[in-house]
Amino acid sequence: MMLKKLSAFCCCLFIMATSLKAQERIKKTINTNWNFHKGDIEDFPKNNNDIINWDKVNLPHTWNAIDVTDDEPGYYRGIGWYQKNVVIPSSWKNKDIYIYFEGASQVAEVFINGKSVGNHIGGYNFFSFPISSAVNFDQANNISIKVNNQYNDDIPPLSADFTFYGGIYRDVYLMAVNKVHFDMDNHASKGIFISTPKVTKEQASVLVKGVLSNTNSGNQSLIICSQIFDANGNKIAEKQDKIKATGTSNQAFEQNIPSIKNPNLWSPNSPYLYRIISQIKDAKTGALLDEVSNPLGFRWFSFDADKGFFLNGEHLKLIGTNRHQDFKGLGNALPDALHVRDMELLKAMGGNFLRISHYPQDPEVLEACDRLGILTSVEIPIVNTITESKAFTDNCLTMMTEMIRQDYNHPSVIIWAYMNEVLLRPRYDKGSEKQENYFKAVAKLAQELEDLTRIEDHSRYSMIPCHGNFDLYKRVGLTQIPDIVGWNLYQGWYSGKSEDFAGYLDKHHKELPSKPLIITEYGADVDPHFSNPNPIRFDKSQEYSNKYHQVYLKAILQRPFVAGSAIWNLADFNSEQRTDTDPHTNNKGILTTHRQPKDQYYFYQAHLLKAPFIKIGSQLRNLRSGISDSETELLHHEILEIYSNQPQVTLKVNGKSLGTVKTDFCIAKFDVPFKDGVNQLEATTLVNGKEIKDFVEINYIIIPQKLKSSLKPFTEINVSLGDPRYYMDKTLQQVWLPEQAYQPGSWGYVGGEIFRMKNSGRQSFGTDKNILGTDYDAIYATQREDIKQFKLDVPDGKYELTLHFAELLSDKEKGGLAYNLGKDAENEKLSERSFNVYVNGLKVLENLGTKNELVPEVAYATKISINVKNGTGVVVNFEAIKGKTILNGLQLRRIY
Ligand code: GCB
Ligand code: CA
């Protein structure tokens, strides 16, 4: 009896639950089990035979994850096909069905059962298509998608310093909504637009605008309802309006919630989020027909050309980074968790600002920014150059419309931006009439985008991020058009000195006194494998970038008119065309591609975090090496930076205190005597009587200057010629030392000079070419020319000597930085080179040169066995036949 009652009750519950559920919209990913074919096919795939040899992939997916990291220049830019069968249940028969993409790069056409349901241009915005009329119920539907990332003159970006990965690299959904629903046909937006026309500490108003779609034929009395919930889930406001749906029509509606008392304001310190739920109900039955949820944050903000940025009436310096959707090995096809992780890392740095460049990103990014309290600028991907065509203009305008409508409801967004460094690669000859007309076309496009932005959203600011050619942007008129001018500045990297940066800012303030300014980019490459005690531009050392960021941050903080700044970049990212020590990578990230912190990350933490903070610098370089000059002990001194927001820092090395040092601009410097083997470093500072500390272990390989020293028997040495840097090889647990001149008893070169690539950004040493056939680009890219001898005064024994060479000159047209913001590198021409190499008097390499082994830009190494006897040590002699002798790297290892 009891049982019967219970089951009837359950059944009733079940019916209630299902009937209610059936009313709401369904949104589910269809990411798994796709068939993928790289290349084009004649017709869309019809049956299993057509896809028999296709790859099995899951979305997110890009076809360029691997080919952007190999030695072959370029990556696949073409067509790729995706196919999947999806059964659509007959319970969806009375619904409107959509396929929804968070993004596909860069043109996508969708076929359902062979019928094209839509085409979308642009790699970075969401898009969706109605597919009800194309699907069959209770049977497999063939979804085939043709994606194309070929270069297209009419689709931005045309060129840029990042990789234009192809594929369906974000989530794809099927959606089923009631025939009465919030607009689903407005550029994949939510169909609901939420703004807060008036916000003060005492009171806030909310305006909800939307469109009701009805694809039913009959008339229906409906209720549109907006409910606002606080963070605890309490409903704090509600607005209901009656609306009549008259057969298959769309109706715009507006709901005003004029007064929310004492709102919890949204800010980086307190990102208080409300939730606003919009519903459509049947007026008679009260049944829920559609429901959409949006975040709601109450904040007001303004930019002032003299005083900077204000949020909720208080001054706030915007400090943060830029960010690419990129992760080593994954290309741009990142799982959601990696998008969120990046935002958490930015927050943990103390950042309050993100320039989402150079294109709109995964929805997870803005959702995380709303949640974490990160203010954002979002932009469409016009980069470097434009095409003067109607199609290009139309695509830009559509992208802007899509972006604004799709991201409209995020409280974190404060700026809509467009045109990154659009005058970097102007078409046509300098000074020509054609070029002047081109500039006019750029300004015209900018004005059109600006006007559109104003119409779409007048509650946010607009911005154009420009490169450091002030006069040109001003002359072309681009500094006048947007609300804010962004500057991407690289003084001390691509040109001049870091100290020139401040002058540039002051020039802006003087010449454009009414334009608010944001430094939209600044940065310097760091490959954390390098160290250079005497850092120079382009050495990619941690030390150089440390100095650069200090100068920049000081100048930024000292100038109230600088509203904000964004470091280029949060993390290292793939830029296929880049060469240099870590080919295909832009190393300006303050995190590595695997999100390990470089020193800059700690430096900004020390400046931005309120909580007591202390971190020892250069932790990634936990294997180091150096020469010891002392005859009595093995010690190598190195300057160590410690980052802290406390007034002073104490350092203990191997249990012994090195004293207490005052921090200057959040940095304490110590001259640390490292011993051979593992060194334990402990940095501490007292905060209200309590110690906070950081601890690291650094393994040091100390080599006595005198190679026959009894302090430590000689085992091995690795030297990078023509190079002032130390280079850590974590895999082989080796450190390459910078070159030194020979002194008796020790080791080094005799004669010659450091190879420098003339007329390139890199004037100090080496080349930035990608050296093929090796992962040791760093070693092969530097070289000593005209070398006469290399000597090592090692004790007698059996040794293995490895000599490394690479011909750095070539006849190839292009060289130098793939993305040199300064002048393009002009290569020195290759002429014939030929030389002999003798080891301890034996001619081991004969006529080594361009006609023998040394193929331009390809690594060549040879390992030679030697018996050192009679105290001669190792003597390598170089004898030129044609051109100059060269040597790139040398390794000597004692066998016994
Ligand atoms: C820039 C560009 C950015 C580059 C960066 C660089 O100015 O806007 O896309 O990656 O410089 O590292 O050269
Ligand atoms: Ca996603």
Short mmCIF file of N, CA, C and O in Angstrom, two decimals, residues 48 78 180 189 196 300 366 368 392 420 431 459 462 481 511 540 547 591 639 641 646 666 676 683 702 727 790 844 882:
data_model
loop_
_atom_site.label_atom_id
_atom_site.label_comp_id
_atom_site.label_asym_id
_atom_site.label_seq_id
_atom_site.Cartn_x
_atom_site.Cartn_y
_atom_site.Cartn_z
N ASN A 48 29.90 6.24 -44.93
CA ASN A 48 31.07 5.77 -44.20
C ASN A 48 32.30 5.60 -45.07
O ASN A 48 33.42 5.77 -44.61
N GLY A 78 44.79 26.07 -45.38
CA GLY A 78 43.95 25.56 -46.46
C GLY A 78 42.64 25.07 -45.89
O GLY A 78 42.14 25.59 -44.89
N VAL A 180 8.80 29.77 -28.99
CA VAL A 180 8.81 31.13 -28.45
C VAL A 180 10.09 31.26 -27.64
O VAL A 180 10.31 30.50 -26.69
N SER A 189 24.56 36.28 -30.33
CA SER A 189 24.54 36.96 -29.03
C SER A 189 23.52 36.26 -28.15
O SER A 189 22.85 35.32 -28.58
N THR A 196 23.51 49.12 -17.36
CA THR A 196 23.22 49.76 -16.07
C THR A 196 23.34 51.26 -16.28
O THR A 196 24.39 51.85 -16.00
N TRP A 300 30.66 52.00 -12.27
CA TRP A 300 30.74 53.07 -13.25
C TRP A 300 32.19 53.45 -13.40
O TRP A 300 33.00 53.21 -12.49
N LEU A 366 36.14 35.93 -20.65
CA LEU A 366 35.39 37.05 -20.06
C LEU A 366 34.58 36.61 -18.85
O LEU A 366 34.40 37.38 -17.91
N ALA A 368 35.56 34.46 -16.71
CA ALA A 368 36.52 34.45 -15.60
C ALA A 368 36.85 35.88 -15.17
O ALA A 368 36.99 36.16 -13.98
N PHE A 392 36.50 43.79 -47.42
CA PHE A 392 37.30 43.88 -46.19
C PHE A 392 36.58 44.76 -45.18
O PHE A 392 36.44 44.40 -44.01
N ASN A 420 45.07 47.04 -34.54
CA ASN A 420 46.37 47.00 -33.87
C ASN A 420 47.48 47.38 -34.83
O ASN A 420 47.68 46.72 -35.85
N GLY A 431 55.58 57.67 -49.30
CA GLY A 431 55.47 59.01 -49.89
C GLY A 431 54.67 59.06 -51.18
O GLY A 431 54.35 60.14 -51.68
N SER A 459 28.13 52.96 -23.78
CA SER A 459 28.49 52.93 -22.37
C SER A 459 29.96 52.58 -22.15
O SER A 459 30.46 52.66 -21.05
N SER A 462 36.19 53.50 -26.64
CA SER A 462 36.80 52.88 -27.81
C SER A 462 38.30 53.16 -27.79
O SER A 462 38.76 54.12 -27.16
N ILE A 481 40.46 59.74 -33.65
CA ILE A 481 39.18 59.06 -33.83
C ILE A 481 38.65 58.36 -32.57
O ILE A 481 37.51 58.58 -32.18
N GLU A 511 51.20 66.59 -26.82
CA GLU A 511 50.64 66.84 -28.15
C GLU A 511 49.19 66.39 -28.30
O GLU A 511 48.50 66.82 -29.21
N LYS A 540 67.98 38.14 -24.85
CA LYS A 540 66.91 37.31 -24.31
C LYS A 540 67.20 36.85 -22.89
O LYS A 540 66.60 35.89 -22.40
N LYS A 547 65.79 44.70 -16.14
CA LYS A 547 66.10 46.14 -16.18
C LYS A 547 65.03 46.89 -16.96
O LYS A 547 64.56 47.94 -16.55
N LEU A 591 55.31 34.53 -18.36
CA LEU A 591 55.27 33.11 -18.03
C LEU A 591 55.77 32.37 -19.27
O LEU A 591 55.64 32.87 -20.38
N ILE A 639 75.03 37.90 -8.98
CA ILE A 639 74.06 38.81 -8.36
C ILE A 639 72.68 38.16 -8.41
O ILE A 639 72.25 37.69 -9.47
N GLU A 641 68.57 38.57 -7.50
CA GLU A 641 67.51 39.52 -7.18
C GLU A 641 66.43 38.81 -6.38
O GLU A 641 66.04 37.69 -6.71
N GLN A 646 58.15 44.12 0.95
CA GLN A 646 58.53 44.52 2.31
C GLN A 646 59.79 45.39 2.25
O GLN A 646 60.53 45.36 1.28
N CYS A 666 60.97 47.37 -4.83
CA CYS A 666 60.58 45.97 -4.59
C CYS A 666 61.66 44.95 -4.94
O CYS A 666 61.37 43.76 -5.12
N ASP A 676 80.22 24.75 -5.24
CA ASP A 676 80.00 23.63 -6.16
C ASP A 676 78.92 22.72 -5.57
O ASP A 676 78.90 22.45 -4.38
N ALA A 683 65.32 33.18 1.57
CA ALA A 683 65.10 34.63 1.70
C ALA A 683 63.97 34.83 2.69
O ALA A 683 62.93 34.16 2.60
N ILE A 702 80.82 24.28 -10.59
CA ILE A 702 81.93 25.25 -10.57
C ILE A 702 83.14 24.64 -11.26
O ILE A 702 83.51 23.49 -10.99
N TYR A 727 74.10 29.36 -20.85
CA TYR A 727 72.91 28.70 -21.39
C TYR A 727 72.71 27.37 -20.67
O TYR A 727 73.58 26.50 -20.70
N PHE A 790 91.95 27.45 -30.25
CA PHE A 790 91.23 27.30 -28.99
C PHE A 790 92.06 26.35 -28.14
O PHE A 790 92.40 25.25 -28.58
N VAL A 844 92.22 17.20 -38.52
CA VAL A 844 91.01 16.37 -38.39
C VAL A 844 89.89 16.83 -39.32
O VAL A 844 89.02 16.05 -39.68
N LYS A 882 89.94 29.78 -47.64
CA LYS A 882 89.16 30.85 -48.28
C LYS A 882 88.25 31.47 -47.24
O LYS A 882 87.65 30.75 -46.45
#
